Coordinates of C-alpha atoms and ligand atoms in Angstrom, one line a residue:
M14 CA 2.5 10.1 -11.5
T15 CA 3.7 8.7 -7.8
I16 CA 3.2 4.9 -6.8
R17 CA 0.7 6.4 -4.3
G18 CA -1.2 8.4 -7.0
R19 CA -1.7 5.2 -9.3
L20 CA -2.7 3.0 -6.5
L21 CA -5.5 5.7 -5.5
A22 CA -6.4 6.0 -9.1
L23 CA -6.9 2.4 -9.1
A24 CA -9.1 2.3 -5.8
I25 CA -11.2 5.4 -7.1
G26 CA -11.4 3.9 -10.3
G27 CA -12.7 0.8 -8.4
V28 CA -14.9 2.3 -6.0
L29 CA -16.3 5.0 -8.6
P30 CA -18.4 2.4 -10.8
L31 CA -19.5 0.6 -7.5
L32 CA -21.0 4.3 -6.4
I33 CA -22.6 4.6 -10.1
V34 CA -24.0 1.5 -9.9
G35 CA -25.3 1.9 -6.3
L36 CA -26.7 5.2 -6.9
T37 CA -28.6 3.7 -10.3
F38 CA -29.8 1.0 -8.1
L39 CA -31.0 3.5 -5.5
W40 CA -32.7 5.5 -8.4
V41 CA -34.6 2.3 -9.7
V42 CA -35.8 1.2 -6.2
W43 CA -36.9 4.5 -5.9
R44 CA -38.6 4.8 -8.6
E45 CA -40.0 1.5 -8.4
K46 CA -41.3 2.1 -4.8
Q47 CA -42.9 5.6 -6.2
I48 CA -44.9 3.5 -8.8
Q49 CA -46.3 1.3 -6.2
L50 CA -47.2 4.1 -3.9
N51 CA -48.7 5.9 -7.1
E52 CA -50.6 3.0 -8.1
S53 CA -52.0 2.5 -4.4
M54 CA -53.2 5.8 -4.4
E55 CA -55.0 5.1 -7.9
Q56 CA -56.8 2.2 -6.1
Q57 CA -57.7 4.2 -3.0
A58 CA -59.2 6.7 -5.3
E59 CA -61.1 3.7 -7.5
L60 CA -62.2 2.4 -4.2
A61 CA -63.8 5.9 -2.8
A62 CA -65.5 6.1 -6.4
V63 CA -67.1 2.9 -5.8
V64 CA -68.1 3.7 -2.5
F65 CA -69.9 7.3 -3.6
D66 CA -71.4 5.2 -6.7
R67 CA -72.9 3.0 -4.5
W68 CA -74.4 5.5 -2.1
L69 CA -75.6 7.1 -4.9
D70 CA -77.3 4.1 -5.8
G71 CA -78.8 3.6 -2.7
Q72 CA -80.3 7.5 -2.6
Y73 CA -82.0 6.3 -6.1
Q74 CA -83.8 3.1 -4.3
P75 CA -86.8 5.3 -3.4
L76 CA -87.2 6.9 -6.8
K77 CA -87.1 3.6 -8.2
T78 CA -90.0 2.5 -6.0
I79 CA -92.2 5.5 -6.6
A80 CA -91.5 4.9 -10.6
S81 CA -92.6 1.3 -10.1
Y82 CA -96.1 2.4 -9.1
P83 CA -98.7 2.0 -11.9
P84 CA -100.1 4.9 -13.6
E85 CA -103.5 5.3 -11.8
H86 CA -101.1 6.1 -8.5
F87 CA -100.0 9.3 -9.9
K88 CA -103.2 10.6 -10.9
D89 CA -104.3 10.4 -7.4
K90 CA -103.1 13.7 -6.3
S91 CA -103.4 13.1 -2.0
A92 CA -101.9 9.6 -2.4
L93 CA -98.9 10.7 -4.6
E94 CA -98.0 13.7 -2.1
G95 CA -98.2 11.0 0.9
T96 CA -95.9 8.7 -1.2
L97 CA -93.2 11.8 -1.5
K98 CA -93.6 12.7 2.0
A99 CA -92.8 9.4 3.0
A100 CA -89.8 9.3 1.0
V101 CA -88.6 13.0 2.2
I102 CA -89.1 12.3 5.8
R103 CA -87.7 8.9 5.9
R104 CA -84.2 9.8 4.2
A105 CA -81.9 12.1 5.8
G106 CA -80.4 14.8 3.9
W107 CA -83.2 14.6 1.5
I108 CA -84.8 18.2 0.7
D109 CA -87.6 17.6 -1.4
L110 CA -89.1 15.5 -4.1
R111 CA -91.3 16.2 -7.2
V112 CA -92.8 14.5 -10.0
L113 CA -92.5 16.5 -13.3
D114 CA -94.9 15.7 -16.6
T115 CA -93.3 15.4 -19.8
S116 CA -93.0 18.8 -20.5
G117 CA -91.4 19.7 -17.2
R118 CA -94.4 21.0 -15.1
I119 CA -94.8 20.0 -11.4
A120 CA -97.2 17.2 -11.3
S121 CA -96.7 16.9 -7.4
I122 CA -94.2 18.4 -5.1
Y123 CA -92.8 17.6 -1.4
P124 CA -92.9 19.9 0.6
A125 CA -95.3 22.2 -1.2
N126 CA -93.2 24.9 -0.5
A127 CA -89.8 23.7 -2.2
E128 CA -88.0 25.9 -4.3
S129 CA -88.2 25.3 -8.2
L130 CA -85.2 23.5 -9.7
S131 CA -82.8 25.7 -11.5
V132 CA -83.0 25.5 -15.2
N133 CA -79.8 23.7 -15.9
V134 CA -80.8 21.0 -13.7
T135 CA -84.2 21.2 -15.1
D136 CA -82.7 20.8 -18.8
K137 CA -80.7 17.8 -17.5
V138 CA -83.4 15.8 -15.8
L139 CA -85.9 16.3 -19.0
A140 CA -83.0 15.1 -20.9
G141 CA -82.3 12.2 -19.1
M142 CA -86.3 11.6 -19.2
R143 CA -86.4 11.7 -23.1
R144 CA -83.6 9.1 -23.2
G145 CA -85.3 7.0 -20.7
L146 CA -81.9 7.4 -18.6
P147 CA -81.4 8.5 -14.8
S148 CA -79.4 11.8 -14.3
V149 CA -77.6 13.2 -11.3
E150 CA -76.9 17.0 -11.3
T151 CA -75.7 19.5 -8.7
D152 CA -78.0 22.2 -8.2
W153 CA -75.7 25.3 -7.3
E154 CA -78.3 27.9 -7.9
G155 CA -81.3 26.6 -5.8
G156 CA -80.9 25.6 -2.2
K157 CA -80.2 29.3 -0.8
G158 CA -76.6 29.4 -1.3
R159 CA -76.3 25.6 -0.3
N160 CA -75.3 23.0 -3.3
L161 CA -77.9 20.2 -3.6
V162 CA -77.6 17.1 -5.6
A163 CA -80.5 16.6 -7.7
I164 CA -81.2 13.1 -8.7
A165 CA -83.7 12.1 -11.3
L166 CA -85.7 9.0 -12.7
P167 CA -87.8 8.8 -15.5
V168 CA -91.3 7.4 -15.0
E169 CA -93.0 5.1 -17.5
G170 CA -96.0 7.6 -19.2
V171 CA -95.9 9.9 -16.5
G172 CA -92.7 11.9 -16.7
V173 CA -89.8 12.1 -14.3
V174 CA -89.1 12.1 -10.3
V175 CA -86.7 14.4 -9.1
A176 CA -85.3 14.6 -5.7
R177 CA -82.8 16.9 -4.2
I178 CA -80.2 15.9 -1.5
D179 CA -78.4 18.6 0.8
G180 CA -74.7 18.6 -0.3
A181 CA -73.6 18.1 3.4
A182 CA -75.1 14.3 3.1
L183 CA -72.2 14.0 0.6
K184 CA -69.7 13.2 3.3
E185 CA -71.8 10.0 4.3
P186 CA -70.1 7.7 1.6
F187 CA -66.6 8.7 2.8
S188 CA -66.9 8.9 6.5
G189 CA -65.6 5.1 7.0
M190 CA -62.6 5.9 4.9
S191 CA -59.6 6.4 7.3
L192 CA -57.1 8.6 5.8
P193 CA -53.4 9.8 6.9
D194 CA -53.0 13.7 8.5
R195 CA -53.5 16.1 5.8
A196 CA -54.8 13.6 3.6
V197 CA -58.2 14.9 1.4
I198 CA -60.9 13.2 -0.1
T199 CA -62.8 15.6 -2.9
L200 CA -65.9 14.9 -5.1
V201 CA -66.0 16.8 -8.2
D202 CA -69.2 17.4 -10.3
Q203 CA -69.6 17.1 -13.7
R204 CA -68.9 20.9 -14.4
H205 CA -65.5 20.0 -12.4
R206 CA -66.8 22.0 -9.4
I207 CA -66.0 21.1 -5.7
A208 CA -69.1 19.2 -4.6
Y209 CA -67.5 17.9 -1.3
R210 CA -64.0 18.2 0.2
T211 CA -63.1 16.6 3.6
Q212 CA -61.3 19.0 6.4
T213 CA -61.6 21.9 4.0
P214 CA -63.6 25.6 4.6
E215 CA -67.2 26.0 3.3
S216 CA -65.7 28.4 0.8
T217 CA -63.9 25.5 -1.2
I218 CA -67.5 24.1 -2.1
G219 CA -68.3 25.4 -5.8
M220 CA -64.4 26.1 -6.6
D221 CA -63.7 25.1 -10.3
L222 CA -61.0 22.8 -10.7
T223 CA -61.0 22.8 -14.5
D224 CA -57.6 24.7 -14.9
S225 CA -56.0 22.9 -11.7
G226 CA -54.2 20.7 -14.0
M227 CA -55.5 17.8 -12.1
L228 CA -58.5 16.6 -14.0
A229 CA -56.7 16.8 -17.5
T230 CA -54.6 13.8 -16.3
L231 CA -57.8 11.6 -16.3
K232 CA -58.2 12.0 -20.2
A233 CA -60.8 9.4 -21.0
Q234 CA -59.3 6.6 -18.3
N235 CA -61.6 5.6 -15.3
T236 CA -58.5 6.3 -12.6
A237 CA -55.3 8.4 -13.0
V238 CA -52.7 9.8 -10.5
V239 CA -50.9 13.3 -10.1
L240 CA -48.9 14.8 -8.0
V241 CA -50.0 18.7 -7.5
K242 CA -49.4 21.5 -4.9
S243 CA -52.8 22.4 -3.7
S244 CA -54.3 25.9 -4.4
I245 CA -56.3 25.5 -1.3
D246 CA -53.8 24.8 1.3
G247 CA -50.4 25.0 -0.8
I248 CA -49.5 21.4 0.4
E249 CA -48.3 19.3 -2.1
R250 CA -50.4 16.1 -2.7
V251 CA -50.3 12.9 -4.5
Y252 CA -53.9 12.7 -5.9
G253 CA -55.5 9.5 -7.1
L254 CA -58.3 10.2 -9.7
G255 CA -61.5 7.7 -9.8
R256 CA -64.4 8.4 -12.1
A257 CA -67.6 7.0 -9.8
G258 CA -69.5 5.1 -12.4
K259 CA -71.7 6.8 -15.1
T260 CA -72.5 9.9 -12.6
G261 CA -70.0 12.3 -14.2
Y262 CA -68.5 12.8 -10.7
I263 CA -64.9 12.4 -9.9
V264 CA -63.4 11.1 -6.5
L265 CA -60.2 12.5 -5.5
V266 CA -58.1 11.1 -2.8
G267 CA -54.9 13.3 -2.1
V268 CA -52.1 12.1 0.3
P269 CA -49.2 14.8 1.2
S270 CA -46.2 13.4 -0.9
A271 CA -44.4 14.2 2.2
S272 CA -46.0 11.5 4.3
L273 CA -46.6 9.3 1.4
Y274 CA -43.2 8.7 0.3
A275 CA -41.5 9.0 3.8
A276 CA -41.3 5.4 4.6
A277 CA -39.8 4.8 1.2
W278 CA -37.4 7.9 1.5
R279 CA -36.4 6.2 4.8
Q280 CA -35.5 3.0 3.4
L281 CA -34.0 4.7 0.7
M282 CA -31.7 7.0 2.9
S283 CA -30.6 3.9 5.1
Y284 CA -29.7 2.2 1.6
A285 CA -27.6 5.2 1.0
V286 CA -26.2 5.5 4.3
V287 CA -25.1 2.0 4.1
G288 CA -23.8 2.5 0.8
L289 CA -21.7 5.4 1.8
I290 CA -20.2 3.7 4.7
V291 CA -19.3 0.7 2.4
V292 CA -17.6 3.0 0.1
F293 CA -16.0 4.9 2.9
C294 CA -14.4 1.5 4.3
T295 CA -13.6 0.8 1.0
M296 CA -11.8 3.7 0.4
T297 CA -10.1 4.0 3.8
G298 CA -9.0 0.3 3.4
A299 CA -7.5 1.4 -0.2
L300 CA -5.6 4.3 1.5
L301 CA -4.3 2.1 4.1
I302 CA -3.2 -0.4 1.5
T303 CA -2.0 2.2 -0.5
R304 CA 0.0 3.6 2.3
S305 CA 1.4 0.2 3.4
I306 CA 3.0 -0.3 -0.1
A307 CA 3.8 3.2 -1.1
R308 CA 5.5 3.9 2.1
P309 CA 8.0 1.6 1.9
V310 CA 8.6 2.0 -1.4
R311 CA 9.2 5.6 -0.7
L312 CA 11.6 4.9 2.2
L313 CA 13.5 2.5 0.1
S314 CA 13.6 5.4 -2.3
L315 CA 15.1 7.7 0.0
A316 CA 17.4 5.3 1.6
A317 CA 18.7 4.5 -2.2
D318 CA 18.9 8.6 -2.8
E319 CA 20.9 8.7 0.4
F320 CA 23.2 5.9 -0.3
G321 CA 23.8 7.4 -3.6
G322 CA 24.7 10.8 -2.1
G323 CA 27.4 8.8 0.0
N324 CA 25.9 7.9 3.5
F325 CA 26.8 4.3 3.2
A326 CA 25.2 3.6 6.4
A327 CA 21.5 4.5 4.8
R328 CA 19.2 1.2 4.8
A329 CA 15.9 0.6 3.8
P330 CA 13.0 -0.7 5.9
A331 CA 12.7 -4.5 5.7
E332 CA 10.8 -5.8 8.3
G333 CA 7.9 -7.7 6.9
R334 CA 7.7 -10.8 4.3
D335 CA 6.2 -9.2 1.5
V336 CA 7.6 -8.3 -1.8
I337 CA 8.6 -4.8 -1.2
S338 CA 10.4 -6.1 2.3
R339 CA 12.2 -8.5 0.2
L340 CA 13.2 -5.8 -2.1
G341 CA 14.2 -3.9 1.0
M342 CA 16.3 -6.5 2.3
N343 CA 18.1 -7.2 -1.3
F344 CA 18.9 -3.6 -1.2
N345 CA 20.1 -3.9 2.3
A346 CA 22.5 -6.7 1.2
M347 CA 23.6 -4.7 -1.6
A348 CA 24.5 -1.7 0.4
E349 CA 26.3 -3.7 2.9
R350 CA 28.4 -5.3 0.1
L351 CA 29.1 -1.8 -1.1
Q352 CA 29.7 -0.4 2.2
K353 CA 32.3 -3.2 2.8
R354 CA 33.8 -2.7 -0.4
E355 CA 34.0 1.1 0.1
A356 CA 35.5 0.6 3.0
R357 CA 38.1 -2.0 1.6
R358 CA 38.5 0.6 -1.3
T359 CA 39.3 3.4 1.2
E360 CA 41.5 1.2 3.4
L361 CA 43.6 0.4 0.0
D362 CA 43.9 4.0 -0.7
R363 CA 45.1 4.7 2.7
L364 CA 47.5 1.6 2.4
K365 CA 48.7 3.0 -1.2
S366 CA 49.6 6.3 0.0
E367 CA 51.1 4.9 3.2
F368 CA 53.0 2.6 0.7
V369 CA 54.2 5.1 -1.5
S370 CA 55.7 7.5 1.8
T371 CA 57.1 4.1 3.2
V372 CA 58.7 3.2 -0.4
S373 CA 60.2 7.1 -0.2
H374 CA 61.4 6.2 3.5
E375 CA 62.6 2.8 2.7
L376 CA 64.6 4.2 -0.1
R377 CA 66.0 7.3 1.6
T378 CA 67.4 5.8 4.8
P379 CA 70.0 3.6 3.1
L380 CA 70.7 5.8 0.3
T381 CA 71.5 8.6 3.1
T382 CA 73.5 6.2 4.8
I383 CA 75.4 5.2 2.0
K384 CA 76.1 8.8 1.3
A385 CA 77.5 9.6 4.7
L386 CA 79.6 6.8 4.5
T387 CA 81.1 7.6 1.1
R388 CA 81.7 10.9 2.4
L389 CA 83.7 9.2 5.2
L390 CA 85.6 7.6 2.9
M391 CA 86.8 10.1 1.2
R392 CA 88.5 11.6 4.0
E393 CA 91.9 11.6 4.1
G394 CA 94.0 9.5 6.8
L395 CA 91.1 7.0 7.7
D396 CA 92.3 3.8 9.2
E397 CA 91.7 0.6 7.2
T398 CA 89.7 -0.9 9.7
K399 CA 87.3 1.7 9.4
R400 CA 87.3 1.9 5.8
R401 CA 86.6 -2.0 5.7
E402 CA 83.6 -1.5 8.1
Y403 CA 82.4 1.5 6.0
I404 CA 82.4 -0.4 2.7
E405 CA 80.7 -3.5 4.1
T406 CA 78.1 -1.4 5.5
I407 CA 77.7 0.0 2.3
S408 CA 77.2 -3.0 0.6
V409 CA 74.6 -4.4 3.2
E410 CA 72.6 -1.4 2.4
C411 CA 73.0 -1.8 -1.3
D412 CA 72.0 -5.2 -0.7
R413 CA 69.0 -4.3 1.3
Q414 CA 68.3 -2.0 -1.5
I415 CA 68.3 -4.3 -4.3
D416 CA 66.0 -6.9 -2.3
F417 CA 63.8 -3.5 -1.9
V418 CA 63.8 -2.9 -5.7
L419 CA 63.4 -6.5 -6.6
N420 CA 60.4 -7.1 -4.2
L421 CA 58.7 -4.0 -5.9
L422 CA 59.4 -5.9 -9.5
D423 CA 57.9 -9.0 -8.1
L424 CA 54.8 -7.2 -7.1
S425 CA 54.4 -5.8 -10.4
R426 CA 55.2 -9.1 -12.1
I427 CA 52.7 -10.9 -10.0
E428 CA 50.1 -8.2 -10.5
G429 CA 50.9 -8.5 -14.0
G430 CA 50.4 -12.4 -13.9
V431 CA 53.9 -12.8 -15.5
M432 CA 55.7 -13.9 -12.1
R433 CA 57.7 -17.0 -13.0
V434 CA 59.7 -19.4 -10.8
T435 CA 61.6 -22.5 -11.6
H436 CA 61.3 -25.8 -10.1
E437 CA 64.6 -27.4 -9.3
R438 CA 66.4 -29.9 -6.9
V439 CA 67.0 -27.4 -3.7
D440 CA 69.6 -28.6 -1.0
V441 CA 67.5 -27.2 1.9
D442 CA 70.7 -27.7 4.3
G443 CA 72.8 -25.7 2.3
L444 CA 70.4 -23.0 1.7
I445 CA 69.8 -22.9 5.2
S446 CA 73.1 -22.4 6.1
S447 CA 73.5 -19.6 3.4
V448 CA 70.7 -17.6 4.6
V449 CA 72.1 -17.8 8.4
K450 CA 75.2 -16.4 7.3
S451 CA 73.8 -13.5 5.8
E452 CA 71.1 -13.0 8.6
T453 CA 73.2 -14.0 11.6
R454 CA 74.6 -10.2 11.8
S455 CA 71.2 -8.7 11.6
A456 CA 70.0 -11.0 14.4
E457 CA 73.0 -10.1 16.4
K458 CA 72.3 -6.5 16.0
R459 CA 69.5 -7.2 18.2
R460 CA 71.2 -9.4 20.2
H461 CA 68.6 -12.3 19.4
E462 CA 69.6 -15.9 20.0
F463 CA 69.4 -17.4 16.5
R464 CA 69.4 -21.4 16.8
V465 CA 69.1 -23.5 13.8
E466 CA 67.8 -26.9 13.9
V467 CA 67.9 -28.6 10.9
D468 CA 67.6 -32.7 11.0
H469 CA 70.7 -34.2 9.4
D470 CA 68.7 -36.4 6.7
V471 CA 66.2 -33.6 5.7
P472 CA 65.3 -34.4 1.9
P473 CA 65.9 -32.0 -1.3
A474 CA 63.0 -29.9 -2.0
C475 CA 61.5 -29.0 -5.0
A476 CA 61.5 -25.0 -5.6
D477 CA 63.4 -21.8 -7.3
P478 CA 66.4 -21.9 -5.1
K479 CA 66.8 -17.6 -5.5
E480 CA 63.1 -17.1 -5.0
L481 CA 63.1 -19.6 -1.9
R482 CA 66.2 -17.8 -0.3
R483 CA 64.5 -14.4 -0.8
V484 CA 61.2 -15.5 0.9
L485 CA 63.1 -17.3 3.8
S486 CA 65.4 -14.2 4.3
N487 CA 62.2 -12.3 4.4
I488 CA 60.4 -14.2 7.1
I489 CA 63.7 -14.4 8.8
E490 CA 64.0 -10.6 8.7
N491 CA 60.3 -10.3 10.1
A492 CA 61.0 -12.7 13.1
I493 CA 64.1 -10.2 13.8
K494 CA 62.1 -7.1 13.5
Y495 CA 59.1 -8.1 15.1
T496 CA 60.6 -9.6 18.4
P497 CA 62.1 -7.5 21.0
D498 CA 65.6 -7.0 21.6
G499 CA 67.3 -10.3 23.0
G500 CA 64.7 -12.5 21.5
R501 CA 65.2 -16.0 20.2
I502 CA 64.7 -17.1 16.8
I503 CA 64.7 -20.8 15.8
L504 CA 65.0 -21.9 12.1
S505 CA 64.2 -25.4 11.5
A506 CA 63.9 -27.7 8.7
R507 CA 62.5 -31.4 8.6
A508 CA 60.5 -33.9 6.3
A509 CA 57.0 -34.5 6.7
D510 CA 54.8 -36.9 4.6
S511 CA 55.5 -35.7 1.0
E512 CA 56.7 -32.4 2.1
V513 CA 59.9 -30.5 3.5
L514 CA 58.9 -28.0 6.0
I515 CA 61.2 -25.2 6.8
G516 CA 59.9 -23.3 10.0
V517 CA 60.9 -20.0 11.4
S518 CA 59.8 -19.5 14.9
D519 CA 59.9 -16.5 17.3
N520 CA 59.3 -15.4 21.0
G521 CA 58.2 -12.1 19.7
R522 CA 55.2 -9.9 19.6
G523 CA 52.6 -12.4 18.3
I524 CA 50.0 -11.5 15.5
P525 CA 46.2 -10.6 16.7
P526 CA 43.8 -13.0 15.5
E527 CA 42.0 -10.6 13.6
D528 CA 44.9 -10.0 11.5
M529 CA 45.0 -13.4 10.3
P530 CA 42.7 -13.6 7.8
I531 CA 44.4 -10.6 6.2
L532 CA 48.0 -11.3 7.3
F533 CA 49.1 -11.9 3.6
D534 CA 47.2 -9.3 2.1
K535 CA 49.4 -6.7 0.1
F536 CA 50.0 -3.6 1.8
H537 CA 48.7 -5.3 5.1
R538 CA 50.9 -4.1 8.3
G539 CA 49.9 -5.3 11.4
R540 CA 50.0 -2.8 14.7
P541 CA 51.2 -4.1 17.9
A542 CA 48.3 -5.2 20.2
P543 CA 48.0 -2.8 23.1
Q544 CA 47.0 -5.7 25.3
S545 CA 50.4 -7.1 24.4
A546 CA 52.0 -8.9 27.3
A547 CA 55.3 -7.4 28.8
M548 CA 58.2 -8.6 27.2
G549 CA 60.6 -11.3 29.3
D550 CA 63.1 -8.3 29.9
G551 CA 60.5 -6.2 31.5
T552 CA 59.9 -3.8 28.4
S553 CA 56.5 -3.5 27.4
N554 CA 55.8 -4.5 23.7
A555 CA 54.5 -0.7 23.0
E556 CA 57.7 0.5 24.0
F557 CA 59.6 -1.9 22.0
F558 CA 57.8 -1.2 18.9
E559 CA 58.3 2.7 19.5
D560 CA 62.1 2.3 19.6
A561 CA 62.6 -0.8 17.4
D562 CA 63.4 -0.7 13.4
V563 CA 59.9 -1.8 12.5
S564 CA 60.2 -0.4 8.6
G565 CA 58.2 -2.4 5.7
V566 CA 55.9 -1.6 3.4
G567 CA 53.7 -4.7 4.0
L568 CA 54.5 -6.9 0.8
G569 CA 57.1 -9.2 2.4
L570 CA 54.2 -11.9 3.3
Y571 CA 52.0 -11.2 0.1
L572 CA 55.2 -11.9 -2.4
A573 CA 56.2 -14.8 -0.1
R574 CA 52.9 -16.6 -0.3
N575 CA 52.6 -15.7 -3.9
V576 CA 56.1 -17.1 -4.7
I577 CA 55.7 -20.2 -2.6
E578 CA 52.4 -21.3 -4.0
Q579 CA 54.0 -20.8 -7.4
M580 CA 56.2 -23.5 -6.4
G581 CA 53.5 -25.8 -5.4
G582 CA 53.8 -25.4 -1.7
R583 CA 52.0 -22.9 1.0
I584 CA 52.5 -21.2 4.0
S585 CA 51.0 -21.8 7.6
V586 CA 51.1 -19.5 10.6
E587 CA 50.8 -20.2 14.0
S588 CA 50.7 -17.3 16.6
E589 CA 50.0 -16.1 19.9
V590 CA 50.1 -12.4 21.0
G591 CA 52.9 -11.8 23.4
V592 CA 54.3 -15.5 23.1
G593 CA 55.5 -15.5 19.5
S594 CA 54.9 -16.9 16.1
T595 CA 55.8 -19.6 13.8
F596 CA 55.8 -19.4 9.6
T597 CA 56.2 -22.7 8.3
L598 CA 57.0 -23.3 4.4
H599 CA 55.8 -26.2 3.1
L600 CA 57.5 -27.1 -0.1
P601 CA 57.0 -30.2 -2.4
L602 CA 59.7 -33.1 -2.2
W603 CA 62.3 -33.4 -4.9
T604 CA 62.1 -37.0 -6.1
D605 CA 64.1 -38.6 -8.8
G606 CA 61.3 -38.3 -11.1
G607 CA 61.5 -34.2 -10.4
C608 CA 59.0 -32.2 -8.3
N609 CA 56.5 -34.0 -6.1
K610 CA 53.9 -31.1 -6.1
P611 CA 50.7 -31.8 -3.8
T612 CA 47.1 -32.6 -5.5
R613 CA 44.8 -29.7 -5.7
E614 CA 43.0 -31.0 -2.6
E615 CA 45.8 -31.5 -0.6
F616 CA 46.9 -28.1 -1.5
A617 CA 43.6 -26.4 -0.5
H618 CA 43.5 -28.7 2.5
G619 CA 46.8 -27.6 3.6
Q620 CA 46.1 -23.6 4.0
T621 CA 46.5 -23.0 7.7
V622 CA 46.5 -19.8 9.5
T623 CA 46.2 -20.1 12.9
G624 CA 46.1 -17.7 15.9
R625 CA 45.3 -18.2 19.5
Ligands
ADP18 P1 56.0 -5.9 6.7 O1 57.1 -6.6 7.4 O2 57.1 -4.6 5.5 O3 55.3 -4.7 7.6 P2 55.2 -8.1 6.0 O4 54.2 -8.6 4.8 O5 56.5 -8.7 5.8 O6 55.2 -6.6 5.6 O7 54.3 -8.5 7.1 C1 53.1 -8.0 7.3 C2 52.9 -7.7 8.8 O8 52.4 -9.1 9.6 C3 53.9 -7.0 9.4 O9 53.6 -5.7 9.3 C4 53.6 -7.6 10.8 O10 52.3 -7.0 11.6 C5 53.0 -8.8 10.6 N1 54.3 -10.0 11.1 C6 55.3 -10.6 9.7 N2 55.8 -11.4 10.8 C7 55.6 -11.3 11.9 C8 56.5 -12.0 13.2 N3 57.4 -12.6 12.8 N4 55.8 -11.4 14.4 C9 54.9 -10.5 14.5 N5 54.0 -10.1 13.4 C10 54.9 -10.1 12.5

């Protein structure tokens, strides 16, 4: 799995529980809200049931008054009729009023032509009378198609007084209740038939709700709540159910679930939207963070791939201050070092192959000369002067060959760590005279002025005389080589502090400043500076190097420094392009006690390579 994938999994792993907790919270809030709203519906139904019960109680008042009359009043027919009439006409919705004797026969009735009670109502009324209790029953059969409510009250020693009220009057108790749009109040009688329903066509009156599933929820309780789709108008409503006292009537208050839960639903939705925004922001934030971490890592990996593929210029982005940027910086620093090392290795490879070809050349040229001169020598009749000249040249070339091979041997000794020098008393004056003798010929060949400035009291140095001679010859040969024909070479020697200084100055091409730090590296061979000043004789430096003998392999100075350092000395250089160079050998003094080697600090302090 990629880093990006892992980080995303981490983010999702963090957000998912948040989402689950949030959804659970919303569900709990929603359930609580629903329960609250359902309870409020139950309360409304209870209130409506109480209102209906009170209304019914009010309807009973005239019956209670009549029932309180003395028995003599019931015997006076005309007085009783008057009482009944007065009661009926005073009450809105009252249809008729009658007094039945204990066997159910009519003792008195108003109006005289009132319909007889249905059998069902008569039975109920007489049953109540026998138990001494009031009763109430819907009279579905009487009232010429209208539903009537029959209320009855037993009269002590007489029978029972029964009033019938028009079903339309049932709206009275509920008229004061304000309900939301499409909400309904339904009054169901003891036989579960609708006695009254707000906003409803006439046809629904009398409808049996036994099978509707609504009333069953009430069981033995006084209140209940149920969510039902109305069989009358098809609207889903939450119905609160309440029993109206002991009357057997049930009041149902139904509010469309859509409008009841609307506010709560809106609140829930706003929570959900806020939650989704939070999740979205969290995920976006996580994505951005993931990107900010994964992208640099990916770029770093790409850079590493490219680098591994050989593009040493490949670098990772490292702009920030965070850990990944630091990683990028470290990678870049490492890449920088490797790139330099690679460049150095390539350069060394180039130098080595150049070295091999130069060595071949260095060996072949003098051998060719020797071979040619040998052939000439073998000719008959060669005069003595020529013969001598040829033999001397052969001898010089042989010396050069020996020197060259010795240089190669020294190189392998230094590389193998087995280079050893002696520390002996060296007479500087004598050594210089001997070197001058052997180098004068080469200098003359190039028409150089070869000057020697040795102090008469220069003290002896501590060195390996053979190696010192080779080093000095090498440096003088360089001065001859890198100075245009007709130049000036000064060889000097003097004492300074605890050292003997042997200097070789020339007015040659000089060394470019950028070559100074690598001047003593093995295989280093300088190129003439293109901007070099014109030589004293009007020849440009470039021209000079095209013609002059500048053969070499880049080992002379490397060997010189190693050998001189083994002797406890050092080499310093001062040079200016187009003006000339001075190489100075700093050698320890020879004292009576032996070598006066410099301390480590003096030695380190004395490393000088200067250019202008
Ligand atoms: P080589 O002479 O075989 O090239 P050296 O190690 O003796 O190798 O010298 C290294 C380089 O230093 C030379 O190639 C040359 O560029 C530079 N150099 C040495 N001596 C002088 C000098 N006297 N003047 C100018 N350049 C010099």
